mmCIF file of N, CA and C in Angstrom:
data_model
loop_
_atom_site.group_PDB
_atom_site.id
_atom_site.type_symbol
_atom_site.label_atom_id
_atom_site.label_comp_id
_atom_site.label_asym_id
_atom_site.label_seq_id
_atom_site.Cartn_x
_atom_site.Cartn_y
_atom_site.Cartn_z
ATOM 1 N N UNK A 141 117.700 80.521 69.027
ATOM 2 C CA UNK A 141 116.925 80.763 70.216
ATOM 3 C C UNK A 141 115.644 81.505 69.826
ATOM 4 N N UNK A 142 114.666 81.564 70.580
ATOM 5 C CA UNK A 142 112.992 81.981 70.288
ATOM 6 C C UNK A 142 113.031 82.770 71.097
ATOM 7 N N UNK A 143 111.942 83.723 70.672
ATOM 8 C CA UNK A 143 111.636 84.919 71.609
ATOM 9 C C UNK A 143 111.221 84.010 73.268
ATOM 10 N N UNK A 144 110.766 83.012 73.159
ATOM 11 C CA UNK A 144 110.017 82.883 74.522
ATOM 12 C C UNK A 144 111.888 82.303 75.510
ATOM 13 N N UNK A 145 112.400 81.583 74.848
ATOM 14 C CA UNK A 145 113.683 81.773 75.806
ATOM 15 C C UNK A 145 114.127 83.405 75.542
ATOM 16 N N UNK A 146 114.093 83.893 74.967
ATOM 17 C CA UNK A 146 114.995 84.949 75.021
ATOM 18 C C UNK A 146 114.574 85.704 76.169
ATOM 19 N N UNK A 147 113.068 86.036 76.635
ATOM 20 C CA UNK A 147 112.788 86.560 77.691
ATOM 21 C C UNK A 147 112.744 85.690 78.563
ATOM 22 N N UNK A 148 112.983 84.702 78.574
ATOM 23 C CA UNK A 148 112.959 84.002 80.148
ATOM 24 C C UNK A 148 114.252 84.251 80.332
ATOM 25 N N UNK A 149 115.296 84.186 79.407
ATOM 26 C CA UNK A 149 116.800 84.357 79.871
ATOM 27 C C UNK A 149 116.776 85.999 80.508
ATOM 28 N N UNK A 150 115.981 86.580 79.506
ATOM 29 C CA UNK A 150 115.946 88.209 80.636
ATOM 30 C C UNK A 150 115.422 88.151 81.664
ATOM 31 N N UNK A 151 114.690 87.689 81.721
ATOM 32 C CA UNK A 151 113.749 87.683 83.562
ATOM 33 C C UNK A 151 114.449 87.467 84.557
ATOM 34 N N UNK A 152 115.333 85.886 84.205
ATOM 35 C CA UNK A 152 116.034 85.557 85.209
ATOM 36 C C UNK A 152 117.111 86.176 85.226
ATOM 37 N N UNK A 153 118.021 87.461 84.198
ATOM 38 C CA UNK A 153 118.418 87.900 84.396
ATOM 39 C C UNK A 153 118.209 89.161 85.769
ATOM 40 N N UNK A 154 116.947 89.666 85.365
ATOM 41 C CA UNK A 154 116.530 90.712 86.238
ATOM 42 C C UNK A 154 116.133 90.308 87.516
ATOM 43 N N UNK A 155 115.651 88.834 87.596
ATOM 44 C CA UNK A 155 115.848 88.279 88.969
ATOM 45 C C UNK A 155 116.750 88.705 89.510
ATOM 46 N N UNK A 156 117.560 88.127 89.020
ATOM 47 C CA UNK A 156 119.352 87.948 89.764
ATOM 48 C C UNK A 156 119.956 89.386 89.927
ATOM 49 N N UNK A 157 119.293 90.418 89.294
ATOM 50 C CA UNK A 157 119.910 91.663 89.405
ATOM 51 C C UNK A 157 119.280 92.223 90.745
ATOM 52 N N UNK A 158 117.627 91.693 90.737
ATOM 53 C CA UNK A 158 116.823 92.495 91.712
ATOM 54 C C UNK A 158 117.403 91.630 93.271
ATOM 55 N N UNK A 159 117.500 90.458 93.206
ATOM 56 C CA UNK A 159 118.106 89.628 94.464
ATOM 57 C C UNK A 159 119.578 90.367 95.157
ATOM 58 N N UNK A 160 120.199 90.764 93.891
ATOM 59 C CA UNK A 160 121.690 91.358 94.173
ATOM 60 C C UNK A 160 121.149 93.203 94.815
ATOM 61 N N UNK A 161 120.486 93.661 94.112
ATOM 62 C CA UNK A 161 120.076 94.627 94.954
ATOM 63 C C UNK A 161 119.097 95.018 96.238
ATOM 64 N N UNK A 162 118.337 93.420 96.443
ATOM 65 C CA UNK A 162 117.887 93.178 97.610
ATOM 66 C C UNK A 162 118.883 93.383 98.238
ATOM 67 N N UNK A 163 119.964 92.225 98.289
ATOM 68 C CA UNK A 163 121.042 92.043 99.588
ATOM 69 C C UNK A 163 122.084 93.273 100.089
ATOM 70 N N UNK A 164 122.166 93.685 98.528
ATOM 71 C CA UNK A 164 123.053 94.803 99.441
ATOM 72 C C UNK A 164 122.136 96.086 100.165
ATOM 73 N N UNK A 165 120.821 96.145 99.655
ATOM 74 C CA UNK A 165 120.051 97.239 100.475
ATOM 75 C C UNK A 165 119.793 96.641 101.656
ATOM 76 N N UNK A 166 119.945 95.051 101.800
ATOM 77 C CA UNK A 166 119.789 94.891 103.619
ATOM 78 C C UNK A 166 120.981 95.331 103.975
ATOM 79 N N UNK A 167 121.898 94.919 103.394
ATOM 80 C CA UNK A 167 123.611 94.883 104.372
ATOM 81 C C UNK A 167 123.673 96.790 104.086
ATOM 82 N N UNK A 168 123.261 97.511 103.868
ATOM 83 C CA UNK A 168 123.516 98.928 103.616
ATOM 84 C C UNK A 168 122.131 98.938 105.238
ATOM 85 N N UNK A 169 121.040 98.558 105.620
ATOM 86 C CA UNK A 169 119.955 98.573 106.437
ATOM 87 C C UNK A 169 121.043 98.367 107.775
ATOM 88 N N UNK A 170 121.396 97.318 107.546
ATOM 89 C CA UNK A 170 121.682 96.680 108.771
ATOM 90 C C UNK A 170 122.938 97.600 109.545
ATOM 91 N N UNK A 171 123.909 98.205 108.661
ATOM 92 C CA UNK A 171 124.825 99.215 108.642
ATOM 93 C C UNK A 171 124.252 100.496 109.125
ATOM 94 N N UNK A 172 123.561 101.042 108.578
ATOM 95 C CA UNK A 172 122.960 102.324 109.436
ATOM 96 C C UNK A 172 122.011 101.563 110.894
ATOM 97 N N UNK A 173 121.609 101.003 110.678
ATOM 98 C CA UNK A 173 121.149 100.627 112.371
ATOM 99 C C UNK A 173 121.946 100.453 113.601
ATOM 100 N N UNK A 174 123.577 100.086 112.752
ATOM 101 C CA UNK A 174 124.291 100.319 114.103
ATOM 102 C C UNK A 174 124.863 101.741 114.676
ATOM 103 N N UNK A 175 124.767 102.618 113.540
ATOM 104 C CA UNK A 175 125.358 103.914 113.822
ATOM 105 C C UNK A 175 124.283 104.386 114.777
ATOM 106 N N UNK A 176 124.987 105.639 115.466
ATOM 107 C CA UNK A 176 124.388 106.157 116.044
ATOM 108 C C UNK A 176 123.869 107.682 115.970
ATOM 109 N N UNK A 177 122.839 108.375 116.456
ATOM 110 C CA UNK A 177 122.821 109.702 116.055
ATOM 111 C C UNK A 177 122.382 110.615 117.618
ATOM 112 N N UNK A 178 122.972 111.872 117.275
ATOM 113 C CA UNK A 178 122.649 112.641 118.760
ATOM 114 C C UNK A 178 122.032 114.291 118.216
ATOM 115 N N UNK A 179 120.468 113.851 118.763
ATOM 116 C CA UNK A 179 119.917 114.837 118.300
ATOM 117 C C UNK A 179 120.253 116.297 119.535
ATOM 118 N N UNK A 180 120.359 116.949 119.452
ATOM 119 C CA UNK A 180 120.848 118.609 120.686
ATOM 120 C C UNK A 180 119.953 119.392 120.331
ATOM 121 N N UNK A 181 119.594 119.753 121.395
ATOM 122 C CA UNK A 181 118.907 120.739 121.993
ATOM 123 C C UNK A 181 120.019 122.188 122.149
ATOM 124 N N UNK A 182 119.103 123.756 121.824
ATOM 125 C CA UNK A 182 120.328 124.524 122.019
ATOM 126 C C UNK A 182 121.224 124.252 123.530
ATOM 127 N N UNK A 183 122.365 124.603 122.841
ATOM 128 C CA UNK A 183 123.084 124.886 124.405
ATOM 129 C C UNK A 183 123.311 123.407 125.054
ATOM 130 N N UNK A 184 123.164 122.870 124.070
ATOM 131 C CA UNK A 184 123.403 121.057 124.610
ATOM 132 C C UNK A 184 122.477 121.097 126.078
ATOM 133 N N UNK A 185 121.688 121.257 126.291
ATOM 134 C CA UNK A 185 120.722 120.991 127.251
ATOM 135 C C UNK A 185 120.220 119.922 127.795
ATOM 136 N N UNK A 186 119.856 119.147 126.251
ATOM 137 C CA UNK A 186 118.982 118.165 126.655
ATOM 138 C C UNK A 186 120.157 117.449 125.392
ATOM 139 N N UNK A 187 120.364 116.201 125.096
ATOM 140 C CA UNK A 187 120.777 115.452 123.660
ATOM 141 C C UNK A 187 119.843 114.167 124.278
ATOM 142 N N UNK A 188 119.670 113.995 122.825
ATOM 143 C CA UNK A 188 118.692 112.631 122.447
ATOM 144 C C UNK A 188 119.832 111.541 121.406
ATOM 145 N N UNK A 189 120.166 110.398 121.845
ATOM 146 C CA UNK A 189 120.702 109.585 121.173
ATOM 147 C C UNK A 189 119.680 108.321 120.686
ATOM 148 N N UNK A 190 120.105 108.167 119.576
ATOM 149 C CA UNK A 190 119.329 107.484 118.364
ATOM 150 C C UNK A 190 120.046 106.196 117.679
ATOM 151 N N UNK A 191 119.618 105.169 117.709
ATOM 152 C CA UNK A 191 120.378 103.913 116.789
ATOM 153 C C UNK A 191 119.263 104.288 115.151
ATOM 154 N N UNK A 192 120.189 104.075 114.340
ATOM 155 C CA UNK A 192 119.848 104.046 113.116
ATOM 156 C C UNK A 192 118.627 103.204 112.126
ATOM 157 N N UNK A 193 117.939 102.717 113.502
ATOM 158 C CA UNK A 193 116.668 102.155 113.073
ATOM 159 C C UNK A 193 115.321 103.050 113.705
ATOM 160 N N UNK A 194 115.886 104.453 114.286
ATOM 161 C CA UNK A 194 114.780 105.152 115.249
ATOM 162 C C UNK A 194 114.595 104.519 116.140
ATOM 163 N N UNK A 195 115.584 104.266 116.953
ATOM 164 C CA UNK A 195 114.967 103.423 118.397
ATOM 165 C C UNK A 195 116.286 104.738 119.196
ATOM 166 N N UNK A 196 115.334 105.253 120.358
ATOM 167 C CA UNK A 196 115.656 106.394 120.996
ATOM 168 C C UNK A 196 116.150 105.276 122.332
ATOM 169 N N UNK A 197 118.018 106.029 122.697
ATOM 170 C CA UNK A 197 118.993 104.644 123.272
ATOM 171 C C UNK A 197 119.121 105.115 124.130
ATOM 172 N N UNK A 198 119.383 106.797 124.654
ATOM 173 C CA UNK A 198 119.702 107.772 125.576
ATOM 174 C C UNK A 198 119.255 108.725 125.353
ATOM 175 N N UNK A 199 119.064 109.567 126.760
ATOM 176 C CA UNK A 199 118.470 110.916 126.582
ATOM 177 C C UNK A 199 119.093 111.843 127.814
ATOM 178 N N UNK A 200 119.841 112.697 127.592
ATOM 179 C CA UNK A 200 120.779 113.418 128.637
ATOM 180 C C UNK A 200 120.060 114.879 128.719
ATOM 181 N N UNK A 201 119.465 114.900 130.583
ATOM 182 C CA UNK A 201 119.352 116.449 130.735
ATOM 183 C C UNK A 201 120.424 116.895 131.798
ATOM 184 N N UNK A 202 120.771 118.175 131.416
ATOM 185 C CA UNK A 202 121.703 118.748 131.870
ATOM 186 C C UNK A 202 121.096 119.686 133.260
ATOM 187 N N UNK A 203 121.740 119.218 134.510
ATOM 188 C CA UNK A 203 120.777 119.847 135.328
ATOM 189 C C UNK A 203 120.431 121.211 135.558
ATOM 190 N N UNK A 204 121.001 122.021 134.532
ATOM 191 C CA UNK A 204 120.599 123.359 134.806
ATOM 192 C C UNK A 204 119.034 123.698 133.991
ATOM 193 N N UNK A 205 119.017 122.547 133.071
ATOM 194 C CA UNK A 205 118.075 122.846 132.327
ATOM 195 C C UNK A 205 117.087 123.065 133.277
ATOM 196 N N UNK A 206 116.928 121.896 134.266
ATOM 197 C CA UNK A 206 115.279 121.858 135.250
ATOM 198 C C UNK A 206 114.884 122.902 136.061
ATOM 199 N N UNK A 207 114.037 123.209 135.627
ATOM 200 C CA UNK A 207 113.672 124.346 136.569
ATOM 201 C C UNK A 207 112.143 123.985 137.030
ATOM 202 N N UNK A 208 111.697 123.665 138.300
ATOM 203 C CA UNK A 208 110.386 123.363 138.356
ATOM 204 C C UNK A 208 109.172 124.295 138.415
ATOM 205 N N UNK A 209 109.716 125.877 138.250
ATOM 206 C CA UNK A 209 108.965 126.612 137.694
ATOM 207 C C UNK A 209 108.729 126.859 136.521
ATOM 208 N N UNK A 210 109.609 125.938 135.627
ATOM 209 C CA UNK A 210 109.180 126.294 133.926
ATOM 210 C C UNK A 210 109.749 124.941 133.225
ATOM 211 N N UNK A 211 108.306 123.839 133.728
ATOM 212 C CA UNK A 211 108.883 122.787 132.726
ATOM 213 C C UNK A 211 108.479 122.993 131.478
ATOM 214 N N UNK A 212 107.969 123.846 131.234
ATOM 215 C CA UNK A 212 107.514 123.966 129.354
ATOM 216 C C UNK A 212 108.751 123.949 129.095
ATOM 217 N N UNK A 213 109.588 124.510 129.785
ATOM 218 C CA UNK A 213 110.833 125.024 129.192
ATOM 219 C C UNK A 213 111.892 123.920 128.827
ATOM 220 N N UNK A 214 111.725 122.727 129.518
ATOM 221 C CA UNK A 214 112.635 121.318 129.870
ATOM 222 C C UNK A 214 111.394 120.678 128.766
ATOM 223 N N UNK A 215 110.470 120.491 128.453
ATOM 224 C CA UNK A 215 109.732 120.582 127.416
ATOM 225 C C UNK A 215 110.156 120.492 126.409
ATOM 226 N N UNK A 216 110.109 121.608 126.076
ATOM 227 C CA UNK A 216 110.353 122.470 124.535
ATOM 228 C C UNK A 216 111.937 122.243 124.019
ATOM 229 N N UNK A 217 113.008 121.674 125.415
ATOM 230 C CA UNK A 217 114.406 121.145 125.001
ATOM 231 C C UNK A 217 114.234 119.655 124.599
ATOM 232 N N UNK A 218 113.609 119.053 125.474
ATOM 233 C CA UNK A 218 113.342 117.567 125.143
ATOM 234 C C UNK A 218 113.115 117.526 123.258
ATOM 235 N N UNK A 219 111.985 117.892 122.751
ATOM 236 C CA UNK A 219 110.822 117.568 122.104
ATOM 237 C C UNK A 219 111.993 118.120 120.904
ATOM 238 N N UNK A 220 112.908 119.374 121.014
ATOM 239 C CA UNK A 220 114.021 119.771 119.774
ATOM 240 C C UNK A 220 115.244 119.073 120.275
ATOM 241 N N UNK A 221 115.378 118.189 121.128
ATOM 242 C CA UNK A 221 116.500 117.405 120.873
ATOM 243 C C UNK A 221 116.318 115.844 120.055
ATOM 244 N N UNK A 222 115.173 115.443 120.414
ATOM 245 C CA UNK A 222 114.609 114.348 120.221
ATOM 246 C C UNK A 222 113.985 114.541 118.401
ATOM 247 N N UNK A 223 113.632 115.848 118.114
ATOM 248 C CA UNK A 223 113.241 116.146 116.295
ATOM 249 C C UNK A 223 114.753 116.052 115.780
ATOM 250 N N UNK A 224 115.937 116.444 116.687
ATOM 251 C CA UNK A 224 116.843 116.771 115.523
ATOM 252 C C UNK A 224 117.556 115.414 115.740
ATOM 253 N N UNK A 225 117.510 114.672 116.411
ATOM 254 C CA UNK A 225 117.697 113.082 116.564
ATOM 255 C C UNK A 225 116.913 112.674 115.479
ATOM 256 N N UNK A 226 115.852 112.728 115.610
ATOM 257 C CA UNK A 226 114.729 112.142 114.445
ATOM 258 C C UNK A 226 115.659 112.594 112.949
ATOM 259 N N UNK A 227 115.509 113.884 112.809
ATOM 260 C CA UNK A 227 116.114 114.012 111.540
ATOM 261 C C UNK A 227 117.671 113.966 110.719
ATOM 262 N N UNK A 228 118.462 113.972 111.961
ATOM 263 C CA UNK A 228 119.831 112.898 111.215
ATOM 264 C C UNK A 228 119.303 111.479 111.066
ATOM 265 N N UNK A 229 119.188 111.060 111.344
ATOM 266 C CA UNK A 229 118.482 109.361 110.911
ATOM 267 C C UNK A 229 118.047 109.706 110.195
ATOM 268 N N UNK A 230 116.561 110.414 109.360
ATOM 269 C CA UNK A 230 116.048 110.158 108.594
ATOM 270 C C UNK A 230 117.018 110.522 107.256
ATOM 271 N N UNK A 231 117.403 111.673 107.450
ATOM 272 C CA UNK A 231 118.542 112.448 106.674
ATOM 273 C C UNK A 231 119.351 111.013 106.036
ATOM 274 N N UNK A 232 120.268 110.427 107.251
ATOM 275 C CA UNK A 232 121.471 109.595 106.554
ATOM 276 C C UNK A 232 120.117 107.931 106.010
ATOM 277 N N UNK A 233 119.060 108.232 106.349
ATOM 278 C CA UNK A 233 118.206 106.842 105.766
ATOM 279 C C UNK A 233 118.038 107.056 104.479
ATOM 280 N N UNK A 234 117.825 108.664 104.260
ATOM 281 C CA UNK A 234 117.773 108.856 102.376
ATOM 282 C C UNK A 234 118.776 108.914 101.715
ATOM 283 N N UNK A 235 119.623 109.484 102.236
ATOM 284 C CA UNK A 235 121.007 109.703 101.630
ATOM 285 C C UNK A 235 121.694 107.963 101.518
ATOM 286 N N UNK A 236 121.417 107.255 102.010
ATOM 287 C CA UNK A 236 122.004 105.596 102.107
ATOM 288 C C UNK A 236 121.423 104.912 101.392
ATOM 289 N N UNK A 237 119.858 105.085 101.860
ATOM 290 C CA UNK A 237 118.803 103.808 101.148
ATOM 291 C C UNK A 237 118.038 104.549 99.806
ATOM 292 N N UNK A 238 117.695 106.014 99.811
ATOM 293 C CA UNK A 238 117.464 106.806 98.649
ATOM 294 C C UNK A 238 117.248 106.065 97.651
ATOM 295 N N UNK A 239 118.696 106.165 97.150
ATOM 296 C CA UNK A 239 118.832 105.107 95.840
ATOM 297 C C UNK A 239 118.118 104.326 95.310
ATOM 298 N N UNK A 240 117.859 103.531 95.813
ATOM 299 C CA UNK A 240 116.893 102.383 96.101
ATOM 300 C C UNK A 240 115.267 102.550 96.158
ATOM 301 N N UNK A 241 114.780 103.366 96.107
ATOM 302 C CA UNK A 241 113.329 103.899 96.032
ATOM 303 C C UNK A 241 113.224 104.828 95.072
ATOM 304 N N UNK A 242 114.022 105.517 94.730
ATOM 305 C CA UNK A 242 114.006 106.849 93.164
ATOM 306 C C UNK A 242 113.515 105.942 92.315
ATOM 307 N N UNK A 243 112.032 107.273 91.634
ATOM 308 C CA UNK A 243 111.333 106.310 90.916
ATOM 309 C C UNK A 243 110.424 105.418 90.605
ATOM 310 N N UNK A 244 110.568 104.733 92.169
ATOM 311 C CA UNK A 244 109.374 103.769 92.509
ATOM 312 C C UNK A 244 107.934 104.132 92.976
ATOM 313 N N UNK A 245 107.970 106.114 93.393
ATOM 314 C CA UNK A 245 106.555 106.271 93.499
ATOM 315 C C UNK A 245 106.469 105.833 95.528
ATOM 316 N N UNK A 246 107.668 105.644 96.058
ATOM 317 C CA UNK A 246 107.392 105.368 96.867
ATOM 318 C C UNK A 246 108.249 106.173 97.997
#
């Protein structure tokens, strides 16, 4: 065998490696998109529910929260239920898909 098959037999090796780690980083994608995440506000006030692609599914206020003399206050529960929603997703997106980008600069 010649160097010029010898690297085509590697290439298409690394094809076939990079295709095999395409598919399972979709089927690992497609898996966290069905989970779900519930971001809380203190005192469970407000919770923000999250599908695993960042698409915001529910959002529960608790009626003591409202007070129409202090919506900063129904505010400021929204906006930290809805960050800590944001950040379990992002959290279980590195911890899952991570792998898969170490390295790449990306």
């Amino acid at each position: 065998m010649d160097d010029t098959m010898m690297r085509g037999m590697n290439m298409q090796q690394m094809m076939k490696q990079a295709k095999a780690m395409q598919k399972k980083m979709m089927a690992e994608h497609e898996e966290l998109a069905k989970q779900e995440f519930v971001g809380k506000a203190p005192d469970d006030m407000v919770t923000a529910t999250f599908s695993g692609d960042n698409q915001l599914v529910d959002l529960k206020i608790k009626p003591e929260a409202v007070d129409p003399d202090d919506i900063d206050m129904l505010q400021d529960l929204v906006i930290a239920a809805v960050k800590d929603g944001m950040k379990q997703v992002n959290e279980a997106t590195q911890q899952k898909l991570g792998k898969y980008t170490q390295g790449m600069g990306l």
